Coordinates of C-alpha atoms in Angstrom, one line a residue:
Chain A
X1401 CA 21.7 -52.6 -61.7
X1402 CA 21.7 -55.1 -58.8
X1403 CA 19.7 -54.3 -55.7
X1404 CA 21.3 -53.0 -52.5
X1405 CA 18.9 -55.3 -50.6
X1406 CA 16.7 -58.1 -51.7
X1407 CA 14.5 -59.8 -49.2
X1408 CA 12.4 -62.8 -50.3
X1409 CA 9.7 -64.6 -48.3
X1410 CA 11.2 -63.9 -44.9
X1411 CA 9.7 -65.6 -41.9
X1412 CA 10.5 -65.4 -38.2
X1413 CA 8.6 -66.7 -35.2
X1414 CA 9.8 -66.1 -31.6
X1415 CA 9.2 -68.8 -29.0
X1416 CA 7.2 -70.9 -31.4
X1417 CA 4.2 -68.7 -30.9
X1418 CA 4.8 -65.1 -31.8
X1419 CA 5.0 -64.7 -35.6
X1420 CA 7.1 -61.6 -36.1
X1421 CA 7.5 -61.8 -39.9
X1422 CA 5.1 -63.5 -42.3
X1423 CA 6.7 -63.6 -45.6
X1424 CA 8.4 -60.3 -46.1
X1425 CA 9.4 -59.4 -49.7
X1426 CA 11.3 -56.2 -50.3
X1427 CA 13.7 -54.8 -52.9
X1428 CA 15.7 -51.7 -52.3
X1429 CA 17.7 -50.1 -55.2
X1430 CA 21.2 -48.9 -54.9
X1431 CA 21.5 -45.3 -53.8
X1432 CA 18.0 -45.2 -52.5
X1433 CA 16.9 -43.4 -49.4
X1434 CA 14.3 -45.8 -48.2
X1435 CA 11.8 -45.6 -45.3
X1436 CA 10.7 -48.7 -43.5
X1437 CA 7.7 -47.7 -41.4
X1438 CA 5.4 -49.5 -39.1
X1439 CA 3.9 -49.4 -35.7
X1440 CA 5.7 -50.7 -32.6
X1441 CA 6.1 -54.4 -32.9
X1442 CA 5.2 -54.5 -36.6
X1443 CA 8.5 -56.3 -37.4
X1444 CA 10.8 -53.5 -38.5
X1445 CA 13.6 -54.2 -36.0
X1446 CA 13.3 -57.9 -36.4
X1447 CA 13.8 -57.5 -40.2
X1448 CA 16.8 -55.2 -39.6
X1449 CA 18.2 -57.6 -37.0
X1450 CA 18.0 -60.5 -39.4
X1451 CA 19.7 -58.5 -42.2
X1452 CA 22.5 -57.6 -39.8
X1453 CA 22.9 -61.1 -38.2
X1454 CA 21.6 -60.1 -34.8
X1455 CA 18.7 -62.4 -35.2
X1456 CA 18.3 -65.7 -37.1
X1457 CA 15.6 -66.1 -39.7
X1458 CA 13.3 -69.1 -39.9
X1459 CA 13.2 -69.1 -43.6
X1460 CA 13.6 -66.8 -46.6
X1461 CA 16.4 -65.3 -48.5
X1462 CA 18.3 -62.1 -48.1
X1463 CA 20.9 -60.6 -50.5
X1464 CA 22.9 -57.5 -49.7
X1465 CA 24.5 -56.2 -52.9
X1466 CA 24.1 -59.6 -54.4
X1467 CA 25.8 -61.4 -51.5
X1468 CA 23.5 -64.0 -50.1
X1469 CA 23.7 -63.9 -46.3
X1470 CA 23.5 -67.7 -46.2
X1471 CA 26.5 -68.2 -48.5
X1472 CA 28.6 -65.0 -48.3
X1473 CA 27.8 -63.6 -44.9
X1474 CA 31.2 -61.9 -44.5
X1475 CA 30.9 -60.0 -47.8
X1476 CA 27.3 -59.0 -46.9
X1477 CA 28.4 -57.8 -43.5
X1478 CA 31.1 -55.7 -45.0
X1479 CA 28.5 -53.8 -47.0
X1480 CA 26.3 -53.0 -44.0
X1481 CA 26.5 -50.3 -41.4
X1482 CA 24.0 -50.4 -38.6
X1483 CA 22.7 -47.7 -36.2
X1484 CA 20.6 -49.6 -33.8
X1485 CA 17.6 -48.4 -31.8
X1486 CA 19.2 -48.9 -28.4
X1487 CA 22.6 -47.5 -27.4
X1488 CA 24.9 -50.5 -27.6
X1489 CA 28.4 -49.3 -26.9
X1490 CA 30.6 -49.6 -23.9
X1491 CA 29.7 -46.4 -22.0
X1492 CA 33.1 -46.5 -20.2
X1493 CA 35.1 -46.4 -23.5
X1494 CA 36.3 -43.0 -24.9
X1495 CA 34.3 -41.8 -27.9
X1496 CA 37.0 -42.0 -30.5
X1497 CA 38.2 -45.4 -29.3
X1498 CA 34.7 -46.8 -29.8
X1499 CA 34.8 -45.7 -33.5
X1500 CA 38.4 -46.9 -34.0
X1501 CA 37.7 -50.3 -32.5
X1502 CA 34.7 -50.8 -34.8
X1503 CA 36.9 -50.1 -37.8
X1504 CA 39.4 -52.7 -36.5
X1505 CA 36.6 -55.3 -36.4
X1506 CA 36.2 -54.8 -40.1
X1507 CA 39.9 -55.3 -40.6
X1508 CA 40.8 -51.7 -41.1
X1509 CA 44.3 -50.6 -40.1
X1510 CA 44.7 -48.3 -37.1
X1511 CA 46.1 -45.4 -39.1
X1512 CA 43.2 -45.5 -41.5
X1513 CA 40.7 -45.9 -38.6
X1514 CA 42.2 -42.8 -36.9
X1515 CA 42.0 -40.7 -40.1
X1516 CA 38.4 -41.7 -40.8
X1517 CA 37.3 -41.3 -37.2
X1518 CA 38.7 -37.7 -37.2
X1519 CA 36.6 -36.9 -40.3
X1520 CA 33.5 -38.5 -38.9
X1521 CA 33.9 -36.9 -35.5
X1522 CA 34.2 -33.5 -37.1
X1523 CA 31.3 -34.0 -39.5
X1524 CA 29.0 -35.1 -36.7
X1525 CA 30.2 -32.4 -34.4
X1526 CA 31.7 -34.7 -31.8
X1527 CA 35.3 -33.7 -32.2
X1528 CA 35.4 -31.9 -28.8
X1529 CA 34.1 -35.0 -27.1
X1530 CA 36.5 -37.4 -28.7
X1531 CA 38.4 -38.3 -25.5
X1532 CA 35.5 -38.4 -23.0
X1533 CA 33.8 -41.6 -22.0
X1534 CA 30.6 -42.3 -23.9
X1535 CA 28.5 -42.2 -20.8
X1536 CA 29.2 -38.4 -20.5
X1537 CA 27.6 -37.7 -23.8
X1538 CA 24.0 -36.3 -24.2
X1539 CA 21.4 -38.4 -25.9
X1540 CA 21.8 -36.7 -29.2
X1541 CA 25.6 -37.1 -29.1
X1542 CA 25.2 -40.8 -28.4
X1543 CA 23.0 -41.1 -31.4
X1544 CA 25.6 -39.3 -33.5
X1545 CA 28.3 -41.5 -32.1
X1546 CA 26.4 -44.6 -33.3
X1547 CA 26.2 -43.0 -36.8
X1548 CA 29.9 -42.3 -36.8
X1549 CA 30.7 -45.9 -35.6
X1550 CA 28.4 -47.3 -38.3
X1551 CA 30.2 -45.3 -41.0
X1552 CA 33.8 -46.1 -40.1
X1553 CA 34.1 -48.9 -42.7
X1554 CA 32.3 -46.8 -45.3
X1555 CA 29.4 -49.2 -45.8
X1556 CA 27.4 -49.2 -49.0
X1557 CA 24.2 -49.8 -47.1
X1558 CA 23.5 -47.8 -43.9
X1559 CA 20.6 -49.0 -41.8
X1560 CA 19.2 -46.6 -39.2
X1561 CA 16.7 -47.9 -36.7
X1562 CA 15.0 -44.8 -35.3
X1563 CA 18.2 -42.7 -35.3
X1564 CA 16.6 -39.5 -34.2
X1565 CA 14.4 -40.8 -31.4
X1566 CA 14.6 -38.4 -28.5
X1567 CA 16.8 -35.9 -30.3
X1568 CA 16.0 -32.2 -30.4
X1569 CA 15.0 -30.6 -33.6
X1570 CA 18.3 -28.7 -34.2
X1571 CA 20.4 -31.9 -33.9
X1572 CA 17.8 -33.8 -35.8
X1573 CA 18.2 -31.4 -38.7
X1574 CA 22.0 -31.6 -38.7
X1575 CA 21.7 -35.4 -38.7
X1576 CA 19.3 -35.2 -41.7
X1577 CA 21.9 -33.0 -43.5
X1578 CA 24.6 -35.5 -42.8
X1579 CA 22.5 -38.4 -44.0
X1580 CA 21.4 -36.6 -47.2
X1581 CA 25.0 -35.8 -47.9
X1582 CA 26.2 -39.4 -47.6
X1583 CA 23.2 -40.5 -49.6
X1584 CA 24.2 -38.1 -52.3
X1585 CA 27.7 -39.6 -52.3
X1586 CA 26.2 -43.0 -53.0
X1587 CA 25.4 -44.7 -49.7
X1588 CA 22.0 -46.5 -49.8
X1589 CA 20.1 -45.7 -46.6
X1590 CA 17.3 -47.5 -44.9
X1591 CA 15.5 -45.5 -42.3
X1592 CA 13.0 -46.6 -39.7
X1593 CA 11.4 -43.8 -37.7
X1594 CA 8.3 -42.8 -35.9
X1595 CA 8.7 -39.2 -37.1
X1596 CA 6.7 -39.5 -40.3
X1597 CA 7.7 -36.0 -41.5
X1598 CA 11.3 -37.2 -41.3
X1599 CA 10.5 -40.1 -43.6
X1600 CA 8.5 -37.8 -45.9
X1601 CA 11.2 -35.2 -46.3
X1602 CA 14.2 -37.6 -46.5
X1603 CA 13.1 -40.7 -48.3
X1604 CA 12.3 -41.4 -51.9
X1605 CA 10.8 -44.8 -51.5
X1606 CA 8.8 -46.4 -48.7
X1607 CA 7.5 -49.7 -47.3
X1608 CA 5.0 -50.0 -44.6
X1609 CA 5.1 -53.1 -42.5
X1610 CA 2.2 -54.2 -40.3
X1611 CA 2.0 -57.4 -38.3
X1612 CA 5.0 -58.9 -40.0
X1613 CA 3.8 -58.2 -43.5
X1614 CA 4.6 -55.5 -46.1
X1615 CA 1.3 -53.8 -46.7
X1616 CA 2.7 -51.1 -49.0
X1617 CA 5.9 -50.7 -50.9
X1618 CA 6.1 -47.8 -53.4
X1619 CA 7.6 -44.4 -54.0
X1620 CA 6.9 -41.7 -51.5
X1621 CA 5.5 -39.5 -54.3
X1622 CA 3.1 -42.1 -55.5
X1623 CA 2.0 -42.8 -52.0
X1624 CA 1.4 -39.2 -51.2
X1625 CA -0.4 -38.7 -54.5
X1626 CA -3.0 -41.2 -53.3
X1627 CA -4.2 -38.6 -50.9
X1628 CA -6.9 -37.0 -52.9
X1629 CA -6.8 -33.9 -50.8
X1630 CA -4.2 -31.6 -49.5
X1631 CA -4.3 -29.7 -46.2
X1632 CA -2.8 -26.3 -45.6
X1633 CA -2.4 -24.1 -42.6
X1634 CA -3.1 -20.4 -43.2
X1635 CA -2.4 -17.5 -41.0
X1636 CA -4.7 -14.5 -41.3
X1637 CA -3.8 -10.9 -40.6
X1638 CA -6.9 -10.2 -38.5
X1639 CA -8.8 -12.5 -36.2
X1640 CA -11.5 -14.4 -37.8
X1641 CA -14.7 -14.2 -35.8
X1642 CA -17.3 -15.6 -38.2
X1643 CA -16.0 -18.5 -40.2
X1644 CA -17.5 -18.5 -43.7
X1645 CA -18.5 -21.8 -45.3
X1646 CA -17.2 -22.9 -48.7
X1647 CA -18.6 -25.4 -51.0
X1648 CA -15.3 -26.0 -52.8
X1649 CA -13.2 -27.0 -49.8
X1650 CA -13.5 -27.7 -46.1
X1651 CA -12.4 -25.0 -43.7
X1652 CA -11.7 -25.4 -40.0
X1653 CA -10.6 -22.7 -37.5
X1654 CA -7.6 -23.7 -35.5
X1655 CA -7.5 -20.5 -33.4
X1656 CA -8.5 -16.9 -34.0
X1657 CA -5.7 -16.3 -36.5
X1658 CA -5.1 -19.7 -37.9
X1659 CA -7.3 -21.7 -40.4
X1660 CA -6.9 -25.2 -41.7
X1661 CA -8.0 -25.8 -45.3
X1662 CA -8.5 -29.2 -46.9
X1663 CA -8.8 -28.9 -50.6
X1664 CA -9.3 -31.5 -53.4
X1665 CA -6.1 -31.9 -55.4
X1666 CA -8.0 -31.4 -58.6
X1667 CA -9.0 -27.9 -57.6
X1668 CA -6.9 -24.8 -58.2
X1669 CA -5.7 -23.0 -55.2
X1670 CA -7.0 -19.8 -56.7
X1671 CA -10.5 -20.9 -55.7
X1672 CA -9.3 -20.8 -52.2
X1673 CA -7.7 -17.4 -52.4
X1674 CA -10.7 -15.9 -54.3
X1675 CA -12.9 -17.2 -51.5
X1676 CA -10.8 -15.5 -48.8
X1677 CA -10.6 -12.2 -50.7
X1678 CA -14.4 -12.2 -51.1
X1679 CA -14.8 -12.7 -47.4
X1680 CA -12.2 -10.0 -46.5
X1681 CA -9.8 -12.5 -44.9
X1682 CA -6.2 -11.4 -45.5
X1683 CA -3.9 -14.4 -45.6
X1684 CA -0.4 -13.6 -44.5
X1685 CA 1.3 -17.0 -44.7
X1686 CA 0.5 -20.5 -45.8
X1687 CA 2.2 -23.9 -45.2
X1688 CA 1.5 -27.5 -45.8
X1689 CA 0.2 -29.4 -42.9
X1690 CA 3.0 -31.9 -42.4
X1691 CA 1.0 -34.9 -41.4
X1692 CA 0.2 -36.1 -44.9
X1693 CA 2.1 -39.3 -44.5
X1694 CA 0.8 -39.8 -41.0
X1695 CA -2.7 -39.8 -42.4
X1696 CA -1.8 -42.3 -45.1
X1697 CA 0.0 -44.5 -42.6
X1698 CA -3.0 -44.6 -40.3
X1699 CA -5.3 -45.3 -43.3
X1700 CA -3.2 -48.2 -44.3
X1701 CA -3.0 -49.7 -40.8
X1702 CA -6.7 -49.1 -40.2
X1703 CA -7.5 -50.7 -43.6
X1704 CA -5.6 -53.7 -42.4
X1705 CA -7.5 -53.8 -39.1
X1706 CA -10.8 -53.9 -41.0
Chain B
X974 CA 37.6 -61.8 -44.6
X975 CA 41.3 -62.1 -45.6
X976 CA 43.9 -63.4 -43.1
X977 CA 45.4 -59.9 -42.7
X978 CA 42.0 -58.5 -41.9
X979 CA 41.3 -61.2 -39.4
X980 CA 44.7 -60.5 -37.8
X981 CA 43.8 -56.8 -37.5
X982 CA 40.5 -57.7 -36.0
X983 CA 42.2 -60.0 -33.5
X984 CA 44.7 -57.3 -32.6
X985 CA 41.9 -54.8 -32.1
X986 CA 40.1 -57.2 -29.7
X987 CA 43.3 -57.7 -27.7
X988 CA 44.1 -54.0 -27.6
X989 CA 40.5 -53.3 -26.4
X990 CA 40.9 -55.9 -23.7
X991 CA 44.3 -54.5 -22.6
X992 CA 43.0 -51.0 -22.4
X993 CA 40.0 -52.1 -20.5
X994 CA 41.8 -53.7 -17.6
X995 CA 44.6 -51.2 -17.6
X996 CA 42.1 -48.3 -17.4
X997 CA 40.8 -49.9 -14.1
X998 CA 44.2 -51.1 -12.8
X999 CA 43.2 -50.2 -9.3
X1000 CA 40.5 -52.9 -9.5
X1001 CA 42.4 -55.4 -11.7
X1002 CA 46.2 -55.2 -11.0
X1003 CA 46.6 -53.8 -7.5
X1004 CA 44.3 -56.0 -5.4
X1005 CA 46.1 -59.3 -6.2
X1006 CA 49.5 -57.7 -5.4
X1007 CA 48.2 -56.5 -2.0
X1008 CA 46.5 -59.9 -1.2
X1009 CA 49.6 -61.9 -2.1
X1010 CA 51.8 -59.6 0.0
X1011 CA 49.4 -60.3 3.0
X1012 CA 49.6 -64.0 2.3
X1013 CA 53.4 -63.9 2.3
X1014 CA 53.5 -61.8 5.5
X1015 CA 50.9 -64.1 7.4
X1016 CA 51.6 -67.5 6.0
X1017 CA 55.1 -67.1 4.7
X1018 CA 56.8 -65.1 7.4
X1019 CA 54.6 -65.5 10.6
X1020 CA 53.1 -69.0 10.3
X1021 CA 55.8 -70.3 7.9
X1022 CA 58.4 -69.7 10.6
X1023 CA 56.5 -72.1 12.9
X1024 CA 55.9 -74.7 10.2
X1025 CA 59.5 -74.8 9.0
X1026 CA 60.1 -76.9 5.9
X1027 CA 57.6 -78.5 3.6
X1028 CA 58.6 -81.1 0.9
X1029 CA 62.2 -80.2 1.8
X1030 CA 62.0 -76.5 1.2
X1031 CA 61.2 -73.5 3.5
X1032 CA 57.4 -73.0 3.7
X1033 CA 57.5 -69.5 2.1
X1034 CA 59.3 -71.1 -0.9
X1035 CA 56.8 -73.9 -1.0
X1036 CA 53.7 -71.6 -1.2
X1037 CA 55.2 -69.0 -3.6
X1038 CA 54.4 -71.0 -6.8
X1039 CA 50.9 -71.7 -5.5
X1040 CA 50.2 -68.1 -4.7
X1041 CA 51.4 -67.0 -8.2
X1042 CA 49.3 -69.7 -9.8
X1043 CA 46.3 -68.6 -7.6
X1044 CA 46.7 -65.1 -9.0
X1045 CA 46.9 -66.3 -12.5
X1046 CA 43.8 -68.5 -12.1
X1047 CA 41.7 -65.8 -10.5
X1048 CA 42.6 -63.0 -12.9
X1049 CA 42.4 -64.9 -16.1
X1050 CA 38.9 -66.1 -15.1
X1051 CA 37.8 -62.7 -13.7
X1052 CA 38.9 -60.8 -16.8
X1053 CA 36.9 -62.7 -19.3
X1054 CA 33.8 -63.0 -17.0
X1055 CA 33.6 -59.3 -16.5
X1056 CA 34.6 -58.3 -20.0
X1057 CA 32.2 -60.7 -21.9
X1058 CA 29.3 -60.2 -19.4
X1059 CA 29.9 -56.4 -19.7
X1060 CA 29.8 -56.7 -23.5
X1061 CA 26.4 -58.5 -23.2
X1062 CA 25.1 -56.1 -20.6
X1063 CA 26.0 -52.9 -22.5
X1064 CA 25.0 -54.5 -25.8
X1065 CA 28.4 -53.8 -27.4
X1066 CA 28.8 -57.5 -28.2
X1067 CA 26.7 -56.5 -31.2
X1068 CA 29.6 -54.5 -32.5
X1069 CA 31.4 -57.8 -33.0
X1070 CA 28.4 -59.8 -34.2
X1071 CA 27.5 -57.4 -37.0
X1072 CA 31.1 -57.2 -38.2
X1073 CA 32.6 -59.9 -40.4
X1074 CA 34.9 -61.3 -37.6
X1075 CA 34.6 -65.1 -37.4
X1076 CA 33.3 -66.4 -34.0
X1077 CA 36.6 -68.1 -33.3
X1078 CA 38.5 -64.8 -33.6
X1079 CA 36.0 -63.1 -31.2
X1080 CA 36.5 -66.0 -28.7
X1081 CA 40.3 -65.9 -29.1
X1082 CA 40.2 -62.2 -28.5
X1083 CA 38.4 -62.5 -25.2
X1084 CA 40.6 -65.5 -24.1
X1085 CA 43.8 -63.6 -25.0
X1086 CA 42.7 -60.7 -22.9
X1087 CA 42.2 -63.0 -19.9
X1088 CA 45.5 -64.8 -20.5
X1089 CA 47.4 -61.5 -20.8
X1090 CA 45.9 -60.1 -17.5
X1091 CA 46.6 -63.5 -15.8
X1092 CA 50.2 -63.5 -16.9
X1093 CA 50.7 -59.8 -16.0
X1094 CA 49.3 -60.3 -12.5
X1095 CA 51.3 -63.5 -12.2
X1096 CA 54.5 -61.6 -13.0
X1097 CA 53.6 -58.8 -10.5
X1098 CA 53.0 -61.4 -7.8
X1099 CA 56.3 -63.2 -8.7
X1100 CA 58.1 -59.8 -8.2
X1101 CA 56.3 -59.5 -4.8
X1102 CA 57.4 -63.0 -3.8
X1103 CA 61.0 -62.1 -4.4
X1104 CA 60.8 -59.8 -1.3
X1105 CA 59.8 -62.7 0.9
X1106 CA 61.5 -65.8 -0.4
X1107 CA 64.4 -67.2 -2.4
X1108 CA 62.6 -68.1 -5.6
X1109 CA 64.6 -70.2 -8.0
X1110 CA 63.4 -71.7 -11.3
X1111 CA 64.0 -75.3 -12.0
X1112 CA 62.6 -75.2 -15.6
X1113 CA 61.5 -72.0 -17.2
X1114 CA 59.8 -73.9 -20.0
X1115 CA 57.6 -75.8 -17.5
X1116 CA 56.8 -72.7 -15.6
X1117 CA 55.8 -70.8 -18.7
X1118 CA 53.9 -73.6 -20.4
X1119 CA 51.9 -74.5 -17.2
X1120 CA 51.1 -70.8 -16.6
X1121 CA 50.0 -70.4 -20.2
X1122 CA 47.8 -73.5 -20.3
X1123 CA 46.2 -72.6 -17.0
X1124 CA 45.5 -69.0 -17.9
X1125 CA 44.0 -70.1 -21.2
X1126 CA 41.8 -72.8 -19.5
X1127 CA 40.6 -70.4 -16.9
X1128 CA 39.9 -67.7 -19.4
X1129 CA 37.8 -70.1 -21.5
X1130 CA 36.0 -71.1 -18.3
X1131 CA 35.4 -67.5 -17.5
X1132 CA 33.9 -67.0 -21.0
X1133 CA 31.5 -69.9 -20.4
X1134 CA 30.5 -68.5 -17.0
X1135 CA 29.8 -65.1 -18.6
X1136 CA 27.9 -66.7 -21.5
X1137 CA 25.4 -68.3 -19.1
X1138 CA 25.3 -65.5 -16.5
X1139 CA 22.1 -63.5 -16.8
X1140 CA 22.7 -61.2 -13.8
X1141 CA 25.7 -59.8 -11.9
X1142 CA 25.1 -62.5 -9.3
X1143 CA 25.4 -65.1 -12.0
X1144 CA 29.0 -63.9 -12.6
X1145 CA 30.0 -64.5 -9.0
X1146 CA 28.5 -67.9 -8.3
X1147 CA 31.2 -70.0 -9.9
X1148 CA 34.2 -68.0 -8.6
X1149 CA 32.8 -67.9 -5.0
X1150 CA 31.3 -71.4 -4.7
X1151 CA 33.4 -73.5 -7.0
X1152 CA 36.7 -71.8 -8.1
X1153 CA 37.6 -70.5 -4.7
X1154 CA 37.2 -73.8 -2.8
X1155 CA 38.9 -75.8 -5.5
X1156 CA 41.9 -73.3 -5.5
X1157 CA 42.3 -73.5 -1.7
X1158 CA 42.0 -77.3 -1.7
X1159 CA 44.3 -77.5 -4.7
X1160 CA 47.5 -77.6 -2.6
X1161 CA 48.4 -74.0 -2.6
X1162 CA 49.2 -73.9 1.1
X1163 CA 49.8 -77.6 1.8
X1164 CA 51.1 -80.9 0.3
X1165 CA 48.4 -83.4 -0.5
X1166 CA 50.6 -86.0 1.3
X1167 CA 49.3 -84.3 4.5
X1168 CA 45.7 -85.4 3.7
X1169 CA 44.3 -88.8 4.8
X1170 CA 44.4 -91.4 2.1
X1171 CA 40.7 -91.0 1.1
X1172 CA 40.9 -87.3 0.7
X1173 CA 44.1 -87.7 -1.3
X1174 CA 42.1 -89.8 -3.8
X1175 CA 39.3 -87.2 -3.9
X1176 CA 41.9 -84.4 -4.4
X1177 CA 43.0 -86.1 -7.6
X1178 CA 39.8 -85.0 -9.4
X1179 CA 40.5 -81.4 -8.6
X1180 CA 42.1 -79.9 -11.8
X1181 CA 43.6 -77.0 -9.9
X1182 CA 45.8 -79.5 -8.0
X1183 CA 47.5 -80.3 -11.3
X1184 CA 47.9 -76.7 -12.2
X1185 CA 49.4 -75.7 -8.9
X1186 CA 51.7 -78.8 -8.6
X1187 CA 52.8 -78.6 -12.3
X1188 CA 53.7 -75.0 -11.7
X1189 CA 55.5 -75.8 -8.4
X1190 CA 57.5 -78.5 -10.2
X1191 CA 58.7 -75.8 -12.6
X1192 CA 60.1 -73.9 -9.7
X1193 CA 61.2 -76.5 -7.2
X1194 CA 61.9 -79.6 -9.4
X1195 CA 59.5 -81.7 -7.3
X1196 CA 55.8 -81.7 -6.6
X1197 CA 52.9 -84.0 -5.4
X1198 CA 51.7 -84.7 -9.0
X1199 CA 53.7 -86.0 -11.9
X1200 CA 54.2 -83.7 -14.9
X1201 CA 52.8 -85.9 -17.7
X1202 CA 49.3 -86.2 -16.4
X1203 CA 49.3 -82.5 -15.6
X1204 CA 50.1 -81.6 -19.2
X1205 CA 47.7 -84.2 -20.6
X1206 CA 44.8 -83.0 -18.4
X1207 CA 45.5 -79.3 -19.1
X1208 CA 45.8 -79.8 -22.9
X1209 CA 42.7 -82.0 -23.1
X1210 CA 40.6 -79.6 -20.9
X1211 CA 41.7 -76.6 -23.0
X1212 CA 40.7 -78.3 -26.3
X1213 CA 37.4 -79.6 -24.8
X1214 CA 36.3 -76.3 -23.2
X1215 CA 37.4 -74.2 -26.2
X1216 CA 35.3 -76.4 -28.6
X1217 CA 32.4 -76.0 -26.1
X1218 CA 32.8 -72.3 -25.8
X1219 CA 33.0 -71.8 -29.6
X1220 CA 29.8 -73.8 -30.0
X1221 CA 28.1 -71.6 -27.4
X1222 CA 29.2 -68.4 -29.1
X1223 CA 27.9 -69.7 -32.4
X1224 CA 24.5 -70.7 -30.9
X1225 CA 24.4 -67.2 -29.3
X1226 CA 21.8 -67.8 -26.6
X1227 CA 21.1 -64.5 -24.9
X1228 CA 23.2 -62.7 -27.5
X1229 CA 21.2 -63.3 -30.7
X1230 CA 17.4 -62.9 -31.1

């Protein structure tokens, strides 16, 4: 099966001095939900901008669904939908008009654009705002408007550059649901985000970019498996005054009723529960600490620093 | 992109431009009508009564084509400057760049928006002039072709201005310091025969002189400048500036990267 995106040896230098990309190689399979992570200035947005023609590459090769952007740029562009980091619509235009116009730029007839825009506006809960000027929308609505606009031509590859930045958790979750749904329907998605739990819960594969180089590209599962330990947050029924010490796992008190346990993956969780039973600590609930990817991410970046 | 898809994209760009300036008609369509009415009242009726005839016609009839042309020039230019600069400022130029529309279609879309606004305002000003003077048309073909060539040229010039403009001030430098003086010195209110010999020669390098006089010829059947050089200059300038503007758009300085 051909790749949705193939990047080979991509280089970009700004102002002859700032080397933004230093030989990026990346392959993303069709139907994937792919996370492209990196610190600010690592080269994520530059990579995305080159893929979408907003920035020129110095050298390297990019193929979008087998269409080389140097030879078949139009066909490549037809495959891509972009949700950029910054709001980039005319704030004085009505919401539905922004979406319909974008469809027109891809050569879609007006009737088709209207029908599709109605579906998207309803799916993204913007229907009531269809006639208002975009400047009247809240931050979360503006983000959803950009998703609707990017989806109007039904792209095979949707690229989202920090789509949930500054969006409250309720709207973020509804956006996740929407993205998961279109991914299920076959759209390949590339996501950049600073919310690592977002990448962890949505994406199947991941690449980490640092200082213009891909320092890791693997499946999310494999990456997370590299963490030899797992951390849990436990809520106890009574307050814990004297924290016992275990030789099998590390135990940390977060507050009087909350404990943090870091346990080796090779050990059974029963060891942990036996320990708490012996020490008369009743555990009422337990959850994964959600910063597993964050830890790995930092490890990779720090590894690169050293 | 197939021809039909390009046509749809082009229509979308025109429709967007039309809606943009119609949405703000109080800023785009009304002011030139009011300004022209004042010009007719002051120069046509009050001062014109003192001046009498110019080039064999009443003064109000003499200035009417110039005033219409002035409205076309200003509005074709202003539309593309504000629209393209706005698209850069808001970032929505990226909507077009990431889509498969060829650069020449994008450019034609912006130019067409300017031409349409210029011609709409020109038509409104023509209607206003009918209240003040007896406006007859010597050749409709000449009137329409000069109007179209001028509106296109100024729309392209507006695009180039917006391309280079980095601030809102940058949008206004050319209209205020170059376009305005050239228009007023381009024979809207006077015949260049009234100028001293030296200044008549200098006036010949002002392209707006050709636009105004070519347009005047279409109404009155006579003007200070001959028709052939007018058409040659306008066509050559249109081709040259269009090629330059297209090159700029493809380079994309301040738009790409």
